[in-house]
């Protein structure tokens, strides 16, 4: 209803950023997401990519966590597929034939969309280590007992090395609540910007460009 909402939305943005400003661990989390977003060679807005990876790193994966990320690219689809594979590999008691076969199928699907030669080679080598369905149950169980744990750890290590995802972020219940308030507040701010409020193009672009950034990067931008 304001003739100009620039000051109001800027104040909202500042208040939202303070929600997580004093928590060093959450700032580390936001810094990782920012670094990851810059590694994606796409034309999407960095804030969209940051939103995706922040959501991807939280468990459980629920739709509301991905609300801020409105568009995806091949790179993020690959990361989502790899993340799902790692979650499946980490399930307790997952050494049975059906589950390992499912892991192999997931690995094959992932290999079909990997563009990075080094990652493709590493994943192919890991895929080749899986026992095939034609082996006897005894040999299959022996491989599962002696090799599965190390194999799953190597998959995890490979994904972290090439894609910089699946870091085991451990948030306290209080931090989870803070993060949810932070997400909800950012969503509210975006809803305001996408409404009929009067906000200049420069302010709109600045807010969208700085969504979900850690405090240090916000401060560095002020000096540029």
Tab-separated table of C-alpha atoms in Angstrom:
chain	number	residue	atom	x	y	z
A	1	UNK	CA	0.000	0.000	0.000
A	2	UNK	CA	3.038	2.265	0.285
A	3	UNK	CA	3.779	4.672	-2.525
A	4	UNK	CA	7.357	3.339	-2.355
A	5	UNK	CA	8.151	0.132	-0.503
A	6	UNK	CA	11.932	0.298	-1.043
A	7	UNK	CA	12.767	1.217	2.554
A	8	UNK	CA	10.395	-1.360	3.994
A	9	UNK	CA	11.677	-4.332	1.976
A	10	UNK	CA	15.287	-3.326	2.669
A	11	UNK	CA	14.554	-3.275	6.403
A	12	UNK	CA	12.877	-6.678	6.064
A	13	UNK	CA	15.974	-8.024	4.311
A	14	UNK	CA	18.276	-6.673	7.021
A	15	UNK	CA	16.152	-8.189	9.784
A	16	UNK	CA	16.023	-11.550	8.021
A	17	UNK	CA	19.818	-11.661	7.714
A	18	UNK	CA	20.210	-11.025	11.452
A	19	UNK	CA	18.236	-14.213	12.240
A	20	UNK	CA	21.309	-16.334	11.492
A	21	UNK	CA	24.060	-13.723	11.831
A	22	UNK	CA	25.284	-14.756	15.288
A	23	UNK	CA	25.462	-18.514	14.703
A	24	UNK	CA	28.916	-19.405	13.345
A	25	UNK	CA	27.819	-22.886	12.254
A	26	UNK	CA	24.837	-21.600	10.286
A	27	UNK	CA	27.098	-18.983	8.701
A	28	UNK	CA	29.452	-21.798	7.666
A	29	UNK	CA	26.457	-23.598	6.159
A	30	UNK	CA	25.432	-20.507	4.176
A	31	UNK	CA	29.035	-19.983	3.047
A	32	UNK	CA	29.195	-23.540	1.702
A	33	UNK	CA	25.906	-23.037	-0.172
A	34	UNK	CA	27.208	-19.799	-1.662
A	35	UNK	CA	30.451	-21.442	-2.797
A	36	UNK	CA	28.519	-24.357	-4.264
A	37	UNK	CA	26.169	-22.029	-6.135
A	38	UNK	CA	29.107	-20.308	-7.820
A	39	UNK	CA	30.418	-23.652	-9.073
A	40	UNK	CA	27.289	-24.298	-11.145
A	41	UNK	CA	27.884	-23.139	-14.761
A	42	UNK	CA	24.339	-21.984	-15.433
A	43	UNK	CA	22.456	-18.790	-16.113
A	44	UNK	CA	20.107	-19.174	-13.161
A	45	UNK	CA	20.247	-16.612	-10.407
A	46	UNK	CA	22.760	-17.521	-7.706
A	47	UNK	CA	20.076	-17.180	-5.021
A	48	UNK	CA	18.031	-19.916	-6.707
A	49	UNK	CA	21.006	-22.261	-6.655
A	50	UNK	CA	21.837	-21.423	-3.045
A	51	UNK	CA	18.243	-22.132	-2.055
A	52	UNK	CA	18.375	-25.525	-3.751
A	53	UNK	CA	21.558	-26.655	-2.010
A	54	UNK	CA	20.463	-25.378	1.392
A	55	UNK	CA	17.306	-27.463	1.024
A	56	UNK	CA	19.151	-30.479	-0.359
A	57	UNK	CA	21.416	-30.606	2.697
A	58	UNK	CA	18.557	-30.764	5.190
A	59	UNK	CA	16.740	-33.900	6.230
A	60	UNK	CA	14.145	-35.035	5.687
A	61	UNK	CA	13.688	-33.812	2.115
A	62	UNK	CA	10.279	-32.176	2.075
A	63	UNK	CA	8.692	-29.931	-0.511
A	64	UNK	CA	8.620	-26.825	1.682
A	65	UNK	CA	12.410	-26.852	1.977
A	66	UNK	CA	12.656	-26.477	-1.817
A	67	UNK	CA	10.068	-23.706	-2.142
A	68	UNK	CA	12.706	-21.017	-2.665
A	69	UNK	CA	14.349	-22.900	-5.524
A	70	UNK	CA	12.058	-22.332	-8.489
A	71	UNK	CA	14.248	-23.711	-11.271
A	72	UNK	CA	16.751	-26.527	-11.688
A	73	UNK	CA	19.485	-27.397	-14.183
A	74	UNK	CA	21.273	-30.597	-15.159
A	75	UNK	CA	23.962	-30.062	-12.533
A	76	UNK	CA	21.471	-29.765	-9.705
A	77	UNK	CA	19.442	-32.707	-10.950
A	78	UNK	CA	22.653	-34.748	-10.890
A	79	UNK	CA	23.381	-33.650	-7.332
A	80	UNK	CA	19.854	-34.558	-6.275
A	81	UNK	CA	20.239	-38.022	-7.833
A	82	UNK	CA	23.622	-38.522	-6.163
A	83	UNK	CA	22.247	-37.360	-2.828
A	84	UNK	CA	19.392	-39.865	-3.065
A	85	UNK	CA	21.899	-42.611	-3.943
A	86	UNK	CA	24.023	-41.797	-0.887
A	87	UNK	CA	20.974	-41.810	1.370
A	88	UNK	CA	20.005	-45.243	0.041
A	89	UNK	CA	23.542	-46.564	0.520
A	90	UNK	CA	23.580	-45.355	4.125
A	91	UNK	CA	20.401	-47.210	5.153
A	92	UNK	CA	21.052	-49.755	7.896
A	93	UNK	CA	20.714	-53.331	6.765
A	94	UNK	CA	20.974	-52.311	3.119
A	95	UNK	CA	23.283	-55.170	2.142
A	96	UNK	CA	20.489	-57.422	0.893
A	97	UNK	CA	20.400	-58.362	-2.778
A	98	UNK	CA	17.383	-56.242	-3.725
A	99	UNK	CA	18.819	-53.097	-2.189
A	100	UNK	CA	22.276	-53.445	-3.696
A	101	UNK	CA	20.651	-54.177	-7.066
A	102	UNK	CA	18.651	-50.925	-6.642
A	103	UNK	CA	21.875	-49.061	-5.875
A	104	UNK	CA	23.380	-50.480	-9.049
A	105	UNK	CA	20.380	-49.367	-11.093
A	106	UNK	CA	20.571	-45.878	-9.579
A	107	UNK	CA	24.283	-45.739	-10.349
A	108	UNK	CA	23.607	-46.698	-13.978
A	109	UNK	CA	21.021	-43.925	-14.314
A	110	UNK	CA	23.447	-41.403	-12.835
A	111	UNK	CA	26.212	-42.457	-15.205
A	112	UNK	CA	23.874	-41.595	-18.054
A	113	UNK	CA	23.810	-37.901	-17.096
A	114	UNK	CA	27.348	-37.323	-15.758
A	115	UNK	CA	29.305	-34.939	-17.966
A	116	UNK	CA	32.500	-34.725	-15.911
A	117	UNK	CA	34.976	-37.298	-17.274
A	118	UNK	CA	36.751	-37.810	-13.949
A	119	UNK	CA	33.515	-38.316	-12.010
A	120	UNK	CA	32.156	-40.656	-14.677
A	121	UNK	CA	35.301	-42.786	-14.564
A	122	UNK	CA	35.266	-42.970	-10.761
A	123	UNK	CA	31.578	-43.882	-10.594
A	124	UNK	CA	31.979	-46.440	-13.376
A	125	UNK	CA	34.781	-48.135	-11.439
A	126	UNK	CA	32.566	-48.256	-8.344
A	127	UNK	CA	29.671	-49.586	-10.390
A	128	UNK	CA	31.883	-52.332	-11.800
A	129	UNK	CA	32.693	-53.475	-8.249
A	130	UNK	CA	29.074	-54.361	-7.511
A	131	UNK	CA	28.249	-58.078	-7.727
A	132	UNK	CA	26.064	-59.006	-10.665
A	133	UNK	CA	22.758	-60.790	-10.334
A	134	UNK	CA	24.185	-63.939	-11.909
A	135	UNK	CA	26.502	-64.692	-8.993
A	136	UNK	CA	25.582	-67.322	-6.447
A	137	UNK	CA	23.895	-66.207	-3.260
A	138	UNK	CA	26.911	-67.345	-1.250
A	139	UNK	CA	29.336	-65.204	-3.250
A	140	UNK	CA	26.919	-62.302	-3.149
A	141	UNK	CA	26.575	-62.488	0.642
A	142	UNK	CA	30.351	-62.754	1.026
A	143	UNK	CA	30.871	-59.593	-1.045
A	144	UNK	CA	28.187	-57.791	0.950
A	145	UNK	CA	29.748	-58.705	4.281
A	146	UNK	CA	33.325	-57.916	3.318
A	147	UNK	CA	33.059	-55.073	0.795
A	148	UNK	CA	29.760	-53.195	1.001
A	149	UNK	CA	30.659	-50.820	3.835
A	150	UNK	CA	33.947	-49.746	2.216
A	151	UNK	CA	32.212	-49.441	-1.169
A	152	UNK	CA	29.508	-47.146	0.223
A	153	UNK	CA	32.147	-45.008	1.955
A	154	UNK	CA	34.060	-44.685	-1.324
A	155	UNK	CA	30.895	-43.595	-3.145
A	156	UNK	CA	30.365	-40.925	-0.509
A	157	UNK	CA	33.993	-39.774	-0.721
A	158	UNK	CA	33.831	-39.588	-4.522
A	159	UNK	CA	30.658	-37.494	-4.507
A	160	UNK	CA	32.069	-35.045	-1.952
A	161	UNK	CA	35.327	-34.785	-3.902
A	162	UNK	CA	33.727	-34.083	-7.289
A	163	UNK	CA	30.420	-32.404	-6.385
A	164	UNK	CA	30.973	-30.888	-2.902
A	165	UNK	CA	27.703	-32.235	-1.508
A	166	UNK	CA	26.620	-34.636	1.246
A	167	UNK	CA	28.595	-32.962	3.996
A	168	UNK	CA	27.085	-34.253	7.216
A	169	UNK	CA	25.637	-31.055	8.621
A	170	UNK	CA	24.476	-31.645	12.180
A	171	UNK	CA	21.951	-29.012	13.249
A	172	UNK	CA	20.588	-28.788	16.754
A	173	UNK	CA	16.820	-28.607	17.176
A	174	UNK	CA	17.193	-24.890	17.912
A	175	UNK	CA	19.228	-24.348	14.738
A	176	UNK	CA	16.607	-26.249	12.729
A	177	UNK	CA	13.963	-23.887	14.065
A	178	UNK	CA	16.102	-20.837	13.259
A	179	UNK	CA	16.707	-22.111	9.741
A	180	UNK	CA	12.991	-22.672	9.220
A	181	UNK	CA	12.209	-19.126	10.387
A	182	UNK	CA	14.967	-17.883	8.089
A	183	UNK	CA	13.523	-19.764	5.101
A	184	UNK	CA	9.977	-18.664	5.879
A	185	UNK	CA	11.047	-15.038	6.221
A	186	UNK	CA	12.908	-15.155	2.893
A	187	UNK	CA	9.851	-16.699	1.266
A	188	UNK	CA	7.685	-13.916	2.694
A	189	UNK	CA	10.107	-11.317	1.344
A	190	UNK	CA	10.006	-12.916	-2.115
A	191	UNK	CA	6.206	-13.012	-1.987
A	192	UNK	CA	6.231	-9.299	-1.236
A	193	UNK	CA	8.589	-8.566	-4.124
A	194	UNK	CA	6.400	-10.590	-6.483
A	195	UNK	CA	3.239	-8.827	-5.406
A	196	UNK	CA	2.005	-5.465	-6.687
A	197	UNK	CA	4.072	-3.457	-4.209
A	198	UNK	CA	6.015	-0.467	-5.528
A	199	UNK	CA	9.688	-1.440	-5.438
A	200	UNK	CA	12.273	0.007	-7.804
A	201	UNK	CA	14.041	-2.393	-10.161
A	202	UNK	CA	17.459	-1.678	-8.601
A	203	UNK	CA	16.269	-2.548	-5.083
A	204	UNK	CA	14.476	-5.650	-6.316
A	205	UNK	CA	17.598	-6.876	-8.112
A	206	UNK	CA	19.841	-6.150	-5.124
A	207	UNK	CA	17.606	-8.070	-2.737
A	208	UNK	CA	17.283	-11.070	-5.039
A	209	UNK	CA	21.059	-11.101	-5.625
A	210	UNK	CA	21.797	-11.172	-1.893
A	211	UNK	CA	19.219	-13.684	-0.673
A	212	UNK	CA	20.665	-16.442	1.529
A	213	UNK	CA	24.187	-15.019	1.618
A	214	UNK	CA	26.375	-15.273	4.736
A	215	UNK	CA	27.061	-12.052	6.630
A	216	UNK	CA	30.690	-11.825	5.508
A	217	UNK	CA	29.722	-11.813	1.832
A	218	UNK	CA	27.025	-9.237	2.499
A	219	UNK	CA	29.588	-7.018	4.204
A	220	UNK	CA	32.087	-7.516	1.374
A	221	UNK	CA	29.448	-6.403	-1.152
A	222	UNK	CA	29.013	-3.136	0.712
A	223	UNK	CA	32.659	-2.284	0.032
A	224	UNK	CA	32.495	-3.058	-3.681
